[in-house]
Coordinates of C-alpha atoms in Angstrom, one line a residue:
M1 CA 156.2 156.7 185.9
E2 CA 155.5 160.1 184.4
P3 CA 151.8 161.0 184.0
G4 CA 152.2 161.6 180.3
R5 CA 153.9 158.3 179.8
E6 CA 151.3 156.5 181.9
K7 CA 148.5 158.0 179.8
E8 CA 150.1 156.9 176.6
E9 CA 150.5 153.3 177.9
C10 CA 146.9 153.1 179.0
L11 CA 145.7 154.4 175.7
A12 CA 148.0 151.9 173.9
Y13 CA 146.5 149.0 176.0
I14 CA 143.0 150.1 175.1
Q15 CA 143.8 150.4 171.4
A16 CA 145.7 147.0 171.4
F17 CA 142.7 145.3 173.0
L18 CA 140.4 146.8 170.4
E19 CA 142.6 145.4 167.7
G20 CA 142.3 141.9 169.3
N21 CA 145.5 141.7 171.3
K22 CA 144.8 139.4 174.3
E23 CA 148.1 140.0 175.9
V24 CA 147.0 143.4 177.3
T25 CA 144.0 142.1 179.4
S26 CA 145.8 142.4 182.7
H27 CA 146.1 146.1 182.2
L28 CA 142.5 146.8 181.1
S29 CA 140.9 147.8 184.4
K30 CA 143.6 150.3 185.2
S31 CA 143.5 151.7 181.7
F32 CA 139.7 152.1 181.8
L33 CA 139.8 154.0 185.1
H34 CA 142.7 156.3 184.2
P35 CA 141.2 159.9 184.2
A36 CA 143.1 160.8 181.1
C37 CA 141.6 157.9 179.2
Q38 CA 137.9 158.7 179.9
Q39 CA 137.3 160.3 176.5
E40 CA 138.9 157.3 174.7
V41 CA 136.8 154.9 176.8
Q42 CA 133.6 156.8 176.0
A43 CA 134.4 157.0 172.3
H44 CA 134.9 153.3 172.0
Y45 CA 132.5 152.1 174.7
P46 CA 130.3 149.9 172.5
Q47 CA 133.3 148.1 170.9
L48 CA 135.0 147.6 174.3
C49 CA 131.8 146.4 175.9
M50 CA 131.1 143.8 173.2
A51 CA 134.7 142.6 173.3
L52 CA 134.7 142.1 177.1
L53 CA 131.2 140.5 176.9
F54 CA 132.3 137.8 174.5
R55 CA 135.6 137.3 176.3
L56 CA 133.5 136.6 179.4
A57 CA 131.3 134.3 177.3
H58 CA 134.4 132.2 176.6
L59 CA 135.6 132.1 180.2
V60 CA 132.3 131.1 181.7
Q61 CA 132.0 127.9 179.6
P62 CA 132.0 124.7 181.7
E63 CA 134.4 123.1 179.3
P64 CA 138.2 123.5 179.8
Q65 CA 138.3 125.8 176.8
G66 CA 137.0 128.7 178.9
I67 CA 139.7 128.5 181.5
N68 CA 142.4 127.7 178.9
F69 CA 141.3 130.8 176.9
F70 CA 142.0 132.9 180.0
W71 CA 145.1 131.1 181.2
G72 CA 146.8 131.5 177.8
E73 CA 146.7 135.2 178.1
Y74 CA 148.5 135.2 181.5
R75 CA 151.0 132.5 180.5
S76 CA 152.0 134.4 177.4
Q77 CA 153.0 137.3 179.8
K78 CA 154.6 135.0 182.4
M79 CA 152.2 136.3 185.0
L80 CA 150.6 134.6 188.0
I81 CA 147.2 133.2 187.1
P82 CA 144.4 134.7 189.2
A83 CA 142.4 132.3 191.3
T84 CA 139.1 133.5 189.7
P85 CA 139.6 134.3 186.1
V86 CA 135.9 134.9 185.4
R87 CA 135.7 137.3 188.3
S88 CA 138.6 139.2 186.9
A89 CA 136.8 139.5 183.5
V90 CA 133.7 140.8 185.2
G91 CA 135.8 143.3 187.1
D92 CA 137.2 144.6 183.7
L93 CA 133.6 145.0 182.5
R94 CA 132.7 147.0 185.6
A95 CA 135.8 149.1 185.3
L96 CA 134.8 149.9 181.7
M97 CA 131.4 151.1 182.7
Q98 CA 132.8 153.1 185.5
G99 CA 135.3 154.7 183.2
A100 CA 132.6 155.6 180.7
G101 CA 130.5 157.2 183.4
Y102 CA 127.8 154.6 183.8
V103 CA 128.0 154.3 187.6
E104 CA 124.2 154.1 188.0
Q105 CA 124.0 151.2 185.7
I106 CA 126.7 149.4 187.7
I107 CA 124.7 149.8 190.9
S108 CA 121.4 148.7 189.2
I109 CA 123.0 145.5 188.0
Q110 CA 124.5 144.9 191.4
K111 CA 121.2 145.3 193.2
Q112 CA 119.7 142.6 191.0
G113 CA 122.6 140.2 191.4
G114 CA 123.6 140.6 187.8
W115 CA 127.3 140.5 188.3
D116 CA 127.2 137.3 190.3
M117 CA 124.9 135.8 187.6
M118 CA 127.5 136.6 184.9
M119 CA 130.0 134.4 186.8
S120 CA 127.8 131.4 186.7
F121 CA 127.4 129.3 183.5
E122 CA 123.8 128.4 184.4
A123 CA 122.7 132.0 185.1
H124 CA 125.1 133.8 182.8
H125 CA 122.4 134.6 180.2
R126 CA 120.3 136.3 183.0
G127 CA 123.2 138.4 184.1
V128 CA 123.9 139.4 180.5
G129 CA 120.2 140.3 180.2
L130 CA 120.5 142.6 183.2
L131 CA 123.6 144.2 181.7
A132 CA 121.7 144.9 178.4
R133 CA 118.7 146.2 180.3
A134 CA 120.9 148.7 182.0
M135 CA 122.3 149.7 178.6
R136 CA 118.8 150.6 177.3
R137 CA 119.4 154.1 178.8
N138 CA 122.6 154.5 176.8
P139 CA 122.8 156.8 173.7
V140 CA 121.0 155.5 170.7
E141 CA 124.2 155.5 168.7
E142 CA 125.8 153.1 171.1
R143 CA 122.8 150.7 171.1
S144 CA 122.6 150.8 167.3
W145 CA 126.2 149.7 167.0
M146 CA 125.8 147.0 169.6
I147 CA 122.7 145.6 167.8
H148 CA 124.5 145.6 164.5
H149 CA 127.4 143.7 166.1
L150 CA 125.1 141.2 167.9
L151 CA 123.4 140.4 164.6
N152 CA 126.7 139.7 163.0
V153 CA 127.6 137.3 165.8
L154 CA 124.3 135.5 165.5
R155 CA 124.9 135.3 161.7
S156 CA 128.4 133.9 162.2
G157 CA 127.2 130.8 164.1
D158 CA 129.8 131.1 166.9
K159 CA 128.4 128.7 169.4
T160 CA 130.4 130.1 172.4
Q161 CA 129.1 133.7 171.8
H162 CA 125.7 132.8 170.5
L163 CA 123.8 132.6 173.8
S164 CA 125.3 135.8 175.2
A165 CA 124.6 137.7 171.9
L166 CA 121.0 136.5 171.9
A167 CA 120.4 137.3 175.6
F168 CA 121.8 140.8 175.1
L169 CA 119.9 141.5 171.9
V170 CA 116.6 140.4 173.4
E171 CA 116.7 143.1 176.1
L172 CA 117.7 145.8 173.6
L173 CA 114.5 145.0 171.6
H174 CA 112.5 146.9 174.2
C175 CA 114.0 150.1 172.7
A176 CA 112.0 151.9 170.0
D177 CA 114.9 152.9 167.8
L178 CA 115.7 149.8 165.8
S179 CA 115.1 151.6 162.4
Y180 CA 116.5 149.7 159.4
Q181 CA 117.7 146.8 161.5
L182 CA 114.2 145.5 162.4
E183 CA 113.8 143.1 159.5
E184 CA 117.2 141.6 160.1
V185 CA 116.4 141.2 163.9
V186 CA 113.1 139.4 163.1
L187 CA 114.9 137.1 160.7
R188 CA 117.5 136.2 163.2
L189 CA 114.9 135.5 165.9
R190 CA 112.9 133.4 163.5
W191 CA 115.9 131.2 162.8
Q192 CA 116.4 130.6 166.5
L193 CA 112.9 129.0 166.7
S194 CA 114.3 125.9 165.1
N195 CA 117.2 125.7 167.5
Q196 CA 117.2 122.5 169.6
K197 CA 118.4 124.2 172.8
L198 CA 115.4 125.1 175.0
L199 CA 117.0 128.3 176.3
V200 CA 117.7 129.6 172.9
H201 CA 114.2 128.8 171.9
W202 CA 112.8 130.6 174.9
L203 CA 115.0 133.7 174.4
A204 CA 114.0 134.0 170.7
L205 CA 110.3 133.9 171.7
Q206 CA 111.0 136.5 174.4
G207 CA 112.6 138.7 171.8
L208 CA 109.6 138.4 169.5
L209 CA 107.3 139.2 172.4
N210 CA 109.3 142.3 173.2
L211 CA 108.7 143.4 169.6
A212 CA 105.0 142.3 169.6
C213 CA 104.3 144.6 172.5
Q214 CA 105.2 147.6 170.3
P215 CA 102.3 148.4 167.9
E216 CA 104.6 149.9 165.3
K217 CA 106.7 146.7 165.2
V218 CA 104.3 143.8 165.6
V219 CA 103.2 144.1 161.9
T220 CA 106.7 142.7 161.0
L221 CA 105.7 139.5 162.8
H222 CA 102.6 138.6 160.8
Y223 CA 104.2 136.1 158.5
L224 CA 105.5 134.2 161.6
L225 CA 102.1 133.1 162.7
P226 CA 102.3 129.5 161.2
E227 CA 105.7 129.0 162.9
L228 CA 104.4 130.3 166.2
L229 CA 101.5 127.9 166.1
E230 CA 104.1 125.1 165.7
Q231 CA 105.6 126.2 169.0
L232 CA 102.5 125.0 170.7
K233 CA 103.7 121.5 170.1
E234 CA 106.7 122.0 172.4
A235 CA 106.8 120.2 175.7
D236 CA 108.1 123.2 177.7
R237 CA 105.2 125.3 179.1
D238 CA 107.2 128.5 179.2
V239 CA 107.8 128.3 175.5
I240 CA 104.1 127.6 174.8
A241 CA 103.1 130.6 177.0
K242 CA 105.5 132.9 175.2
A243 CA 104.2 131.8 171.8
L244 CA 100.6 132.3 172.9
M245 CA 101.3 135.9 174.0
V246 CA 103.0 136.7 170.7
I247 CA 100.2 135.2 168.8
R248 CA 97.7 137.3 170.7
H249 CA 99.5 140.5 169.9
I250 CA 99.7 139.5 166.2
L251 CA 96.0 138.8 165.9
T252 CA 95.0 142.2 167.2
T253 CA 96.8 143.9 164.3
L254 CA 95.6 141.8 161.4
G255 CA 92.9 143.0 159.1
R256 CA 89.4 141.8 159.9
R257 CA 89.3 139.1 157.2
R258 CA 92.8 137.8 157.9
A259 CA 92.2 137.9 161.7
S260 CA 88.9 135.9 161.2
R261 CA 90.6 133.2 159.2
A262 CA 93.6 133.1 161.6
A263 CA 91.2 132.8 164.5
L264 CA 90.0 129.4 163.2
L265 CA 93.6 128.1 162.9
V266 CA 94.5 129.3 166.4
A267 CA 91.3 127.9 168.0
E268 CA 92.0 124.4 166.8
K269 CA 95.4 124.5 168.3
I270 CA 94.6 125.9 171.8
L271 CA 91.6 123.9 172.9
P272 CA 93.7 121.1 174.5
F273 CA 95.3 123.6 176.8
F274 CA 92.1 124.4 178.6
D275 CA 92.7 121.5 180.9
D276 CA 96.5 121.8 181.2
V277 CA 98.1 121.3 184.6
S278 CA 99.6 124.8 184.3
S279 CA 97.1 127.4 185.5
R280 CA 99.0 130.0 183.4
L281 CA 98.4 128.1 180.2
R282 CA 94.7 127.5 181.2
F283 CA 94.3 131.3 181.7
L284 CA 96.2 132.3 178.5
T285 CA 94.3 129.9 176.2
I286 CA 90.8 130.4 177.7
S287 CA 91.1 134.2 177.5
L288 CA 92.7 134.0 174.1
F289 CA 89.8 131.8 172.9
G290 CA 87.4 134.6 174.0
D291 CA 89.4 137.0 171.9
L292 CA 89.2 134.7 168.9
L293 CA 85.4 134.5 169.2
R294 CA 85.2 138.3 169.0
L295 CA 87.5 138.4 166.0
V296 CA 85.6 135.9 163.8
Q297 CA 83.5 137.3 161.0
R298 CA 80.2 136.2 159.6
M299 CA 81.7 134.0 156.8
D300 CA 83.7 132.0 159.4
K301 CA 81.2 131.8 162.2
K302 CA 79.8 128.4 161.2
S303 CA 83.3 126.9 161.4
M304 CA 84.0 128.6 164.7
K305 CA 80.7 127.2 166.2
M306 CA 82.2 123.7 165.9
Y307 CA 85.1 124.7 168.1
V308 CA 82.8 126.5 170.5
L309 CA 80.6 123.4 171.0
K310 CA 83.7 121.3 171.6
S311 CA 84.8 123.8 174.3
F312 CA 81.6 124.6 176.0
V313 CA 81.7 121.8 178.6
S314 CA 85.3 122.5 179.4
L315 CA 84.6 126.2 179.9
F316 CA 81.7 125.3 182.1
F317 CA 83.8 123.1 184.4
H318 CA 86.5 125.7 184.6
L319 CA 84.0 128.1 186.1
E320 CA 84.9 126.2 189.2
D321 CA 88.7 126.4 188.7
V322 CA 90.6 127.0 191.9
N323 CA 92.7 129.7 190.2
P324 CA 90.6 132.9 190.3
K325 CA 92.1 134.2 187.0
V326 CA 91.2 131.0 185.2
S327 CA 87.7 131.0 186.7
E328 CA 87.0 134.6 185.7
S329 CA 88.3 134.2 182.2
S330 CA 86.1 131.1 181.9
W331 CA 83.0 133.2 182.8
D332 CA 83.9 135.9 180.2
T333 CA 84.7 133.4 177.5
L334 CA 81.6 131.3 178.2
F335 CA 79.4 134.4 177.8
T336 CA 81.1 135.2 174.4
A337 CA 80.6 131.6 173.3
A338 CA 76.9 131.6 174.2
A339 CA 76.5 134.9 172.2
L340 CA 78.2 133.4 169.1
L341 CA 76.0 130.3 169.3
G342 CA 72.9 132.5 169.7
W343 CA 72.0 130.9 173.1
T344 CA 70.3 134.1 174.4
E345 CA 68.5 132.3 177.2
I346 CA 71.9 131.2 178.7
Q347 CA 73.6 134.6 178.6
P348 CA 71.6 136.2 181.5
L349 CA 72.4 133.1 183.6
I350 CA 76.1 133.6 182.9
Q351 CA 75.9 137.2 183.8
R352 CA 74.3 136.3 187.1
K353 CA 76.8 133.4 187.6
E354 CA 74.0 130.9 188.2
T355 CA 76.1 127.9 187.5
W356 CA 73.6 125.0 187.7
K357 CA 70.9 126.9 186.0
I358 CA 73.3 127.3 183.1
C359 CA 73.9 123.5 183.1
E360 CA 70.2 122.7 183.1
C361 CA 69.5 125.2 180.3
L362 CA 72.4 123.8 178.3
L363 CA 71.1 120.3 178.6
M364 CA 67.5 121.2 178.0
R365 CA 68.1 123.1 174.8
N366 CA 70.6 120.5 173.5
R367 CA 68.9 117.2 174.4
R368 CA 70.4 115.5 171.3
R369 CA 73.9 116.5 172.4
A370 CA 73.3 115.4 176.0
D371 CA 75.1 112.1 175.4
D372 CA 78.1 113.9 173.9
F373 CA 78.2 116.4 176.8
L374 CA 78.0 113.5 179.3
M375 CA 81.0 111.7 177.7
E376 CA 83.0 115.0 177.7
S377 CA 82.3 115.5 181.4
L378 CA 83.8 112.1 182.4
V379 CA 87.3 113.5 181.9
Y380 CA 86.8 115.9 184.8
I381 CA 86.0 113.1 187.2
E382 CA 89.8 112.7 187.4
S383 CA 90.6 116.3 187.9
P384 CA 93.1 117.1 190.7
Q385 CA 90.8 120.0 191.7
D386 CA 88.1 119.1 194.2
P387 CA 85.5 121.7 193.0
I388 CA 85.8 120.5 189.4
R389 CA 85.4 116.8 190.4
E390 CA 82.4 117.7 192.4
A391 CA 80.9 119.7 189.5
A392 CA 81.6 116.7 187.2
V393 CA 79.6 114.4 189.4
R394 CA 76.7 116.9 189.5
F395 CA 76.8 117.4 185.8
I396 CA 76.7 113.6 185.2
G397 CA 73.5 113.4 187.3
L398 CA 71.8 116.1 185.3
A399 CA 73.0 115.0 181.9
A400 CA 72.1 111.3 182.4
R401 CA 68.5 112.3 182.9
Q402 CA 68.4 113.9 179.4
I403 CA 69.9 111.0 177.5
E404 CA 67.4 109.4 175.1
D405 CA 69.5 106.2 174.4
Q406 CA 69.5 104.7 177.9
N407 CA 71.2 101.4 177.5
E408 CA 72.7 98.9 179.9
E409 CA 76.3 99.4 178.8
K410 CA 76.1 103.1 179.4
L411 CA 74.5 102.8 182.7
H412 CA 77.1 100.2 183.8
K413 CA 79.9 102.6 182.8
L414 CA 78.4 105.5 184.8
C415 CA 77.8 103.4 187.8
S416 CA 81.3 102.1 187.8
I417 CA 82.8 105.6 187.6
L418 CA 80.6 106.9 190.3
N419 CA 81.3 103.9 192.5
D420 CA 85.0 104.7 192.3
L421 CA 84.2 108.2 193.5
L422 CA 82.7 106.8 196.7
L423 CA 86.3 106.5 197.9
D424 CA 87.2 110.0 196.9
Q425 CA 89.3 111.8 199.5
K426 CA 87.0 114.8 199.4
P427 CA 83.8 113.9 201.5
S428 CA 81.7 116.3 199.4
V429 CA 82.6 114.5 196.2
S430 CA 82.0 111.0 197.6
T431 CA 78.7 112.1 199.1
L432 CA 77.5 113.6 195.9
A433 CA 78.6 110.5 194.0
S434 CA 76.4 108.4 196.3
Q435 CA 73.4 110.7 195.8
T436 CA 73.9 110.8 192.0
L437 CA 73.8 107.0 191.8
L438 CA 70.5 107.1 193.6
I439 CA 69.2 109.8 191.2
L440 CA 70.2 107.7 188.3
K441 CA 68.4 104.7 189.7
V442 CA 65.2 106.7 190.1
T443 CA 65.6 108.3 186.7
W444 CA 66.5 105.3 184.6
N445 CA 64.7 102.5 186.4
Q446 CA 61.4 103.2 184.7
P447 CA 59.2 100.7 182.8
A448 CA 60.3 102.3 179.5
A449 CA 63.9 101.5 180.3
G450 CA 63.2 97.8 180.7
C451 CA 63.6 95.4 183.6
T452 CA 67.3 94.8 182.8
L453 CA 68.2 98.4 183.7
G454 CA 66.2 98.1 186.9
A455 CA 68.1 95.0 187.8
L456 CA 71.4 96.7 187.1
F457 CA 70.5 99.6 189.3
T458 CA 69.7 97.2 192.1
A459 CA 73.2 95.8 191.6
C460 CA 74.6 99.3 191.8
L461 CA 72.6 100.2 194.9
P462 CA 74.9 98.6 197.5
F463 CA 77.8 100.8 196.3
C464 CA 76.0 104.0 196.9
G465 CA 73.1 103.4 199.3
G466 CA 71.0 105.9 201.0
D467 CA 72.8 105.3 204.3
S468 CA 74.3 107.7 206.7
H469 CA 77.8 109.0 206.0
G470 CA 79.4 106.6 208.4
E471 CA 77.5 103.5 207.1
R472 CA 78.4 104.5 203.6
H473 CA 82.1 104.5 204.4
E474 CA 81.9 101.1 206.0
K475 CA 80.5 99.8 202.7
Q476 CA 83.4 101.5 200.8
Q477 CA 85.8 99.1 202.4
Q478 CA 84.4 96.2 200.4
P479 CA 83.1 97.5 197.1
V480 CA 81.4 95.0 194.8
P481 CA 82.4 95.2 191.1
S482 CA 79.8 96.8 189.0

């Protein structure tokens, strides 16, 4: 075929594909790579890229529609059907990028496994994200056209294209040049928060986080704070973590009064996560709580003190958290909490990290709350972390001595809990439980406490005993109900 004729055909194939003609797909790679077509490929790169991306989105679907979509193109041309239609579509996309001169981006995607991801339904969104990440270096005009087109796709409600469009858009949001499209972008992401699909939910939050990390854009997210707080009710911890990070960025850009009021709303929602099984969530919420305490203004301090008192015991126990980041954030937040409460005598102890002097000081200055603190500490007896269980036993021993209302029922409950800990797999915990039972006997078995308590302690004594470690474990084999 004459070179001039070949060029005309390649250009015709490209134009036909842009116009929606699916019968020319078998000629695309050759057309994109034809030297004489480079200018045409570069001029229409955004449109061609989006068309190929959504063609691939159809093909990668697990339902028969994906394969039938591809096979139909080849059957209409009476051609042999390739063994791997998805791979062929990915090849067309690579050829397009090569023809447009984006060889470095092709290599970058290859190194991260992006091309293989695009051929897998489960990992397709990740591959699309890597493709979009490579496009962040493209000219701003190309990115702007793509964002505009992606927003139209999200607005259309096309379920097959939806996930690919969202994954691509999220990566482009790292770019600073969104200009007039920003409000529309935020609106589309907001709508995704109510989507029932977890992956869509996660991608929407990632998109909001990408915007929140840019000071000039985070102000557009202020009105989303109530909806972001609702995300904390989700079961998926990755979703919760993303929401927390967006919330944190939003709070730092609110005015003082608004930030103070918002801090109260957020504090109420995040306290339960201090004890979450995810160390990431523990770290995020504890460190965020410290930020909230620094944001609160005088008119809201009284309300915030209520949350601080609820959190103090939890923060204290997480000083012993096995995760270093959680432990360190607990120290920082505990210091800020003590400052807000005006507990100046505790602050130096926190700075010196004198854990048990902090505990003694806490209980001495809050004798009336000692019972509440004791009840709160019982939760940590069941902690999967050995250091926290050990700290809980020690705390119980110290707190029990400060309780004014020493009654038989309360003592029975404490003895029962400590008796169970005599069988703890961690020797240091079981030993400390034994010692604590003895301390409680000495502390509570006083004339003022009445003979009944003394008799009850006598009943508890066989479970803890002052025996050697070996003798104690022999007694553990046949515990007597308390």
